[in-house]
């Protein structure tokens, strides 16, 4: 996996405030192409559409606890679909309990960011997914 | 940390006992969340028991707390000026009014404070508190209706732009 500043990133969170915070942080890192979804179901549809159009997402940054489809169910959908199963996935969540971290790792999350987090922590987590630094 | 001896003074007309291990995670999480997400250094003022339907702030969020050991709810409530300062810092924009673009920040702050305190209490105290999604309440000097009736433990905090409170009502199931 390469960290391409032109890659398309999907931000999934039911709180528009949090989507904006994540987007601001990603923009500071040099990324510029984003799509947003308020929960897992529309996110899953966007992921499938992007794949069909031949321009898959390079990264999904998703909240866990959302009304509708949760971030964990979105992750499971991605990992069980042959076409998109290797999409890098970062869970950004307030659910920092050890049991939750283990559950997400078992489901195939690439990294786990516990809220609240700083720009520096966020960048480190993303770089680790793409094995940079 | 709120004090090395982990004690807390509560202002109450009637005798009231509280497990400090329960309220401290919320106080510490509140300070940490505002520091990290909004570069805001809040200071804890007083801890007291609300005696009736006293108004809270101008914008609030409430979340249920369900555990095999207790039931209840947690809320955070801001005066408008205080909220606008915090949300402006969070979103790096200068907001003069509460609007559709910024109002759910109170839900996100509540979510983060609750999530952080919950993780600590679940991991350290085995309370097994369930995940929950906050609800936003807006209106000048509104009253917060908690999920259950009971004494409302309230903590007031100050910032340079005004004050805010966190509050919780809990009922033991044991």
GROMACS .gro file of C-alpha atoms in nm:
model
  307
    1UNK     CA    1   0.000   0.000   0.000
    2UNK     CA    2   0.130   0.345  -0.090
    3UNK     CA    3   0.036   0.674   0.072
    4UNK     CA    4  -0.075   0.870  -0.234
    5UNK     CA    5  -0.179   1.233  -0.162
    6UNK     CA    6  -0.418   1.209  -0.457
    7UNK     CA    7  -0.602   0.905  -0.322
    8UNK     CA    8  -0.971   0.934  -0.248
    9UNK     CA    9  -1.061   0.906   0.120
   10UNK     CA   10  -1.401   0.814   0.263
   11UNK     CA   11  -1.487   0.973   0.599
   12UNK     CA   12  -1.773   0.805   0.788
   13UNK     CA   13  -1.923   0.958   1.103
   14UNK     CA   14  -2.275   1.045   1.214
   15UNK     CA   15  -2.148   1.375   1.360
   16UNK     CA   16  -2.080   1.635   1.089
   17UNK     CA   17  -1.846   1.810   1.334
   18UNK     CA   18  -1.627   1.503   1.355
   19UNK     CA   19  -1.624   1.457   0.977
   20UNK     CA   20  -1.503   1.815   0.949
   21UNK     CA   21  -1.229   1.766   1.212
   22UNK     CA   22  -1.102   1.452   1.037
   23UNK     CA   23  -1.117   1.627   0.699
   24UNK     CA   24  -0.922   1.927   0.834
   25UNK     CA   25  -0.653   1.695   0.966
   26UNK     CA   26  -0.630   1.504   0.638
   27UNK     CA   27  -0.609   1.831   0.443
   28UNK     CA   28  -0.318   1.936   0.665
   29UNK     CA   29  -0.148   1.614   0.556
   30UNK     CA   30  -0.191   1.712   0.191
   31UNK     CA   31  -0.497   1.506   0.094
   32UNK     CA   32  -0.765   1.678  -0.110
   33UNK     CA   33  -1.017   1.427  -0.239
   34UNK     CA   34  -1.286   1.322   0.006
   35UNK     CA   35  -1.632   1.177   0.023
   36UNK     CA   36  -1.841   1.167   0.339
   37UNK     CA   37  -2.115   0.942   0.477
   38UNK     CA   38  -2.321   0.968   0.799
   39UNK     CA   39  -2.319   0.594   0.872
   40UNK     CA   40  -2.207   0.256   0.742
   41UNK     CA   41  -2.488   0.188   0.494
   42UNK     CA   42  -2.437   0.489   0.263
   43UNK     CA   43  -2.063   0.443   0.308
   44UNK     CA   44  -2.087   0.082   0.187
   45UNK     CA   45  -2.285   0.198  -0.118
   46UNK     CA   46  -2.020   0.463  -0.196
   47UNK     CA   47  -1.744   0.202  -0.165
   48UNK     CA   48  -1.917  -0.032  -0.409
   49UNK     CA   49  -1.994   0.251  -0.654
   50UNK     CA   50  -1.634   0.374  -0.642
   51UNK     CA   51  -1.509   0.023  -0.716
   52UNK     CA   52  -1.751  -0.015  -1.010
   53UNK     CA   53  -1.631   0.318  -1.151
   54UNK     CA   54  -1.273   0.197  -1.131
   55UNK     CA   55  -1.171   0.458  -0.876
   56UNK     CA   56  -1.173   0.280  -0.540
   57UNK     CA   57  -1.112   0.455  -0.211
   58UNK     CA   58  -0.751   0.453  -0.096
   59UNK     CA   59  -0.853   0.479   0.268
   60UNK     CA   60  -1.166   0.460   0.483
   61UNK     CA   61  -1.168   0.656   0.811
   62UNK     CA   62  -1.476   0.553   1.007
   63UNK     CA   63  -1.642   0.607   1.342
   64UNK     CA   64  -1.761   0.292   1.520
   65UNK     CA   65  -2.079   0.384   1.703
   66UNK     CA   66  -2.336   0.525   1.459
   67UNK     CA   67  -2.710   0.489   1.413
   68UNK     CA   68  -2.781   0.256   1.121
   69UNK     CA   69  -2.485   0.044   1.013
   70UNK     CA   70  -2.195   0.067   1.259
   71UNK     CA   71  -1.833   0.113   1.163
   72UNK     CA   72  -1.760  -0.244   1.269
   73UNK     CA   73  -2.028  -0.383   1.036
   74UNK     CA   74  -1.895  -0.165   0.755
   75UNK     CA   75  -1.549  -0.307   0.816
   76UNK     CA   76  -1.684  -0.664   0.810
   77UNK     CA   77  -1.865  -0.593   0.480
   78UNK     CA   78  -1.545  -0.462   0.326
   79UNK     CA   79  -1.330  -0.752   0.445
   80UNK     CA   80  -1.579  -1.010   0.318
   81UNK     CA   81  -1.605  -0.863  -0.032
   82UNK     CA   82  -1.342  -0.994  -0.276
   83UNK     CA   83  -1.324  -0.670  -0.477
   84UNK     CA   84  -1.267  -0.424  -0.194
   85UNK     CA   85  -1.141  -0.639   0.092
   86UNK     CA   86  -0.791  -0.489   0.093
   87UNK     CA   87  -0.912  -0.129   0.138
   88UNK     CA   88  -0.715   0.028   0.427
   89UNK     CA   89  -0.952   0.099   0.716
   90UNK     CA   90  -0.891   0.316   1.023
   91UNK     CA   91  -1.144   0.316   1.305
   92UNK     CA   92  -1.170   0.657   1.474
   93UNK     CA   93  -1.377   0.613   1.784
   94UNK     CA   94  -1.449   0.707   2.142
   95UNK     CA   95  -1.489   0.332   2.209
   96UNK     CA   96  -1.144   0.275   2.355
   97UNK     CA   97  -1.232  -0.020   2.582
   98UNK     CA   98  -0.984  -0.306   2.542
   99UNK     CA   99  -1.264  -0.542   2.436
  100UNK     CA  100  -1.357  -0.309   2.151
  101UNK     CA  101  -0.999  -0.277   2.028
  102UNK     CA  102  -0.967  -0.656   2.020
  103UNK     CA  103  -1.298  -0.692   1.835
  104UNK     CA  104  -1.192  -0.440   1.570
  105UNK     CA  105  -0.852  -0.604   1.523
  106UNK     CA  106  -1.019  -0.943   1.478
  107UNK     CA  107  -1.247  -0.790   1.215
  108UNK     CA  108  -0.945  -0.668   1.021
  109UNK     CA  109  -0.901  -0.302   1.110
  110UNK     CA  110  -0.566  -0.158   0.998
  111UNK     CA  111  -0.541   0.089   1.283
  112UNK     CA  112  -0.746   0.223   1.570
  113UNK     CA  113  -0.754   0.590   1.680
  114UNK     CA  114  -0.916   0.664   2.014
  115UNK     CA  115  -1.085   1.003   2.057
  116UNK     CA  116  -0.976   1.257   2.163
  117UNK     CA  117  -0.665   1.262   1.945
  118UNK     CA  118  -0.417   1.520   1.819
  119UNK     CA  119  -0.304   1.588   1.462
  120UNK     CA  120   0.028   1.422   1.544
  121UNK     CA  121  -0.133   1.100   1.670
  122UNK     CA  122  -0.365   1.087   1.370
  123UNK     CA  123  -0.078   1.131   1.124
  124UNK     CA  124   0.128   0.863   1.299
  125UNK     CA  125  -0.160   0.615   1.281
  126UNK     CA  126  -0.215   0.679   0.910
  127UNK     CA  127   0.155   0.654   0.829
  128UNK     CA  128   0.172   0.326   1.018
  129UNK     CA  129  -0.105   0.182   0.801
  130UNK     CA  130   0.098   0.269   0.493
  131UNK     CA  131   0.421   0.160   0.665
  132UNK     CA  132   0.582   0.503   0.655
  133UNK     CA  133   0.806   0.615   0.944
  134UNK     CA  134  -0.582   1.411   3.806
  135UNK     CA  135  -0.807   1.611   4.032
  136UNK     CA  136  -0.605   1.569   4.347
  137UNK     CA  137  -0.352   1.315   4.457
  138UNK     CA  138  -0.572   1.179   4.733
  139UNK     CA  139  -0.863   1.135   4.490
  140UNK     CA  140  -1.116   1.304   4.714
  141UNK     CA  141  -1.383   1.545   4.604
  142UNK     CA  142  -1.592   1.800   4.791
  143UNK     CA  143  -1.964   1.801   4.719
  144UNK     CA  144  -2.196   2.088   4.809
  145UNK     CA  145  -2.525   1.941   4.927
  146UNK     CA  146  -2.795   2.039   5.177
  147UNK     CA  147  -2.855   1.675   5.263
  148UNK     CA  148  -2.595   1.409   5.345
  149UNK     CA  149  -2.487   1.251   5.018
  150UNK     CA  150  -2.243   0.974   4.947
  151UNK     CA  151  -2.075   0.927   4.614
  152UNK     CA  152  -1.812   0.686   4.492
  153UNK     CA  153  -1.526   0.911   4.381
  154UNK     CA  154  -1.416   0.641   4.139
  155UNK     CA  155  -1.738   0.703   3.952
  156UNK     CA  156  -1.728   1.082   3.911
  157UNK     CA  157  -1.353   1.131   3.866
  158UNK     CA  158  -1.330   0.958   3.527
  159UNK     CA  159  -1.592   1.200   3.394
  160UNK     CA  160  -1.415   1.507   3.535
  161UNK     CA  161  -1.078   1.399   3.403
  162UNK     CA  162  -1.217   1.298   3.064
  163UNK     CA  163  -1.392   1.634   3.028
  164UNK     CA  164  -1.070   1.826   3.091
  165UNK     CA  165  -0.874   1.600   2.855
  166UNK     CA  166  -1.126   1.609   2.569
  167UNK     CA  167  -1.148   1.989   2.573
  168UNK     CA  168  -0.771   2.023   2.594
  169UNK     CA  169  -0.701   1.789   2.301
  170UNK     CA  170  -0.990   1.865   2.066
  171UNK     CA  171  -1.045   2.236   2.138
  172UNK     CA  172  -0.718   2.359   2.292
  173UNK     CA  173  -0.929   2.475   2.586
  174UNK     CA  174  -0.795   2.470   2.939
  175UNK     CA  175  -1.106   2.440   3.155
  176UNK     CA  176  -1.087   2.450   3.534
  177UNK     CA  177  -1.309   2.256   3.770
  178UNK     CA  178  -1.515   2.486   3.992
  179UNK     CA  179  -1.758   2.311   4.228
  180UNK     CA  180  -1.933   1.979   4.262
  181UNK     CA  181  -2.292   1.995   4.386
  182UNK     CA  182  -2.626   1.821   4.385
  183UNK     CA  183  -2.906   1.975   4.183
  184UNK     CA  184  -3.212   1.989   4.400
  185UNK     CA  185  -3.486   2.039   4.142
  186UNK     CA  186  -3.541   2.122   3.779
  187UNK     CA  187  -3.280   2.394   3.774
  188UNK     CA  188  -3.185   2.506   3.424
  189UNK     CA  189  -2.861   2.390   3.272
  190UNK     CA  190  -2.698   2.577   2.982
  191UNK     CA  191  -2.800   2.688   2.632
  192UNK     CA  192  -2.683   2.378   2.443
  193UNK     CA  193  -2.646   2.028   2.587
  194UNK     CA  194  -2.608   1.662   2.500
  195UNK     CA  195  -2.728   1.367   2.704
  196UNK     CA  196  -2.638   0.998   2.676
  197UNK     CA  197  -2.780   0.694   2.854
  198UNK     CA  198  -2.561   0.482   3.078
  199UNK     CA  199  -2.662   0.118   3.091
  200UNK     CA  200  -2.460  -0.133   3.289
  201UNK     CA  201  -2.553  -0.464   3.455
  202UNK     CA  202  -2.465  -0.281   3.778
  203UNK     CA  203  -2.642   0.054   3.734
  204UNK     CA  204  -2.865   0.264   3.512
  205UNK     CA  205  -2.858   0.634   3.447
  206UNK     CA  206  -2.758   0.913   3.215
  207UNK     CA  207  -2.476   1.161   3.167
  208UNK     CA  208  -2.506   1.511   3.021
  209UNK     CA  209  -2.285   1.805   2.935
  210UNK     CA  210  -2.426   2.155   2.905
  211UNK     CA  211  -2.266   2.480   2.784
  212UNK     CA  212  -2.346   2.848   2.806
  213UNK     CA  213  -2.366   2.981   2.448
  214UNK     CA  214  -2.049   3.196   2.460
  215UNK     CA  215  -1.849   2.912   2.609
  216UNK     CA  216  -1.975   2.665   2.348
  217UNK     CA  217  -1.900   2.904   2.059
  218UNK     CA  218  -1.542   2.951   2.178
  219UNK     CA  219  -1.492   2.576   2.209
  220UNK     CA  220  -1.653   2.485   1.877
  221UNK     CA  221  -1.459   2.761   1.698
  222UNK     CA  222  -1.137   2.608   1.828
  223UNK     CA  223  -1.250   2.256   1.737
  224UNK     CA  224  -1.346   2.338   1.380
  225UNK     CA  225  -1.094   2.618   1.322
  226UNK     CA  226  -1.364   2.865   1.220
  227UNK     CA  227  -1.495   3.173   1.399
  228UNK     CA  228  -1.857   3.101   1.492
  229UNK     CA  229  -2.078   3.382   1.627
  230UNK     CA  230  -2.398   3.180   1.663
  231UNK     CA  231  -2.504   2.822   1.725
  232UNK     CA  232  -2.618   2.685   1.389
  233UNK     CA  233  -2.675   2.364   1.195
  234UNK     CA  234  -2.307   2.343   1.107
  235UNK     CA  235  -2.175   2.351   1.462
  236UNK     CA  236  -2.455   2.234   1.694
  237UNK     CA  237  -2.369   1.863   1.682
  238UNK     CA  238  -2.025   1.943   1.827
  239UNK     CA  239  -2.189   1.925   2.169
  240UNK     CA  240  -2.293   1.567   2.087
  241UNK     CA  241  -1.939   1.485   1.979
  242UNK     CA  242  -1.790   1.632   2.297
  243UNK     CA  243  -2.041   1.433   2.504
  244UNK     CA  244  -1.959   1.122   2.301
  245UNK     CA  245  -1.586   1.162   2.360
  246UNK     CA  246  -1.616   1.238   2.733
  247UNK     CA  247  -1.856   0.949   2.786
  248UNK     CA  248  -1.647   0.713   2.571
  249UNK     CA  249  -1.325   0.794   2.751
  250UNK     CA  250  -1.479   0.763   3.098
  251UNK     CA  251  -1.664   0.445   2.996
  252UNK     CA  252  -1.346   0.280   2.867
  253UNK     CA  253  -1.170   0.355   3.193
  254UNK     CA  254  -1.457   0.233   3.411
  255UNK     CA  255  -1.509  -0.080   3.201
  256UNK     CA  256  -1.139  -0.169   3.195
  257UNK     CA  257  -1.057  -0.075   3.555
  258UNK     CA  258  -1.385  -0.138   3.737
  259UNK     CA  259  -1.552  -0.405   3.521
  260UNK     CA  260  -1.877  -0.208   3.493
  261UNK     CA  261  -1.954  -0.322   3.138
  262UNK     CA  262  -2.127   0.005   3.042
  263UNK     CA  263  -2.290  -0.029   2.699
  264UNK     CA  264  -2.227   0.188   2.393
  265UNK     CA  265  -2.478   0.470   2.346
  266UNK     CA  266  -2.540   0.764   2.114
  267UNK     CA  267  -2.592   1.116   2.257
  268UNK     CA  268  -2.894   1.336   2.193
  269UNK     CA  269  -2.853   1.713   2.151
  270UNK     CA  270  -3.076   1.960   2.339
  271UNK     CA  271  -3.082   2.330   2.247
  272UNK     CA  272  -3.262   2.632   2.397
  273UNK     CA  273  -3.176   2.925   2.621
  274UNK     CA  274  -3.143   2.803   2.982
  275UNK     CA  275  -3.320   2.475   2.915
  276UNK     CA  276  -3.374   2.196   3.166
  277UNK     CA  277  -3.226   1.851   3.110
  278UNK     CA  278  -3.458   1.557   3.170
  279UNK     CA  279  -3.249   1.260   3.278
  280UNK     CA  280  -3.337   0.900   3.196
  281UNK     CA  281  -3.420   0.823   3.557
  282UNK     CA  282  -3.524   1.027   3.862
  283UNK     CA  283  -3.273   1.079   4.139
  284UNK     CA  284  -3.007   1.309   4.274
  285UNK     CA  285  -2.824   1.489   3.998
  286UNK     CA  286  -2.450   1.510   4.063
  287UNK     CA  287  -2.330   1.825   3.888
  288UNK     CA  288  -1.980   1.955   3.825
  289UNK     CA  289  -1.927   2.313   3.713
  290UNK     CA  290  -1.625   2.410   3.501
  291UNK     CA  291  -1.502   2.753   3.400
  292UNK     CA  292  -1.329   2.869   3.083
  293UNK     CA  293  -1.219   3.216   2.976
  294UNK     CA  294  -1.547   3.251   2.783
  295UNK     CA  295  -1.791   3.127   3.044
  296UNK     CA  296  -1.892   2.811   3.219
  297UNK     CA  297  -2.032   2.469   3.149
  298UNK     CA  298  -2.146   2.173   3.357
  299UNK     CA  299  -2.143   1.797   3.344
  300UNK     CA  300  -2.412   1.608   3.532
  301UNK     CA  301  -2.515   1.251   3.598
  302UNK     CA  302  -2.804   1.067   3.760
  303UNK     CA  303  -2.745   0.701   3.842
  304UNK     CA  304  -2.933   0.423   4.018
  305UNK     CA  305  -2.762   0.111   4.144
  306UNK     CA  306  -2.904  -0.226   4.037
  307UNK     CA  307  -2.721  -0.417   4.310
   0.00000   0.00000   0.00000
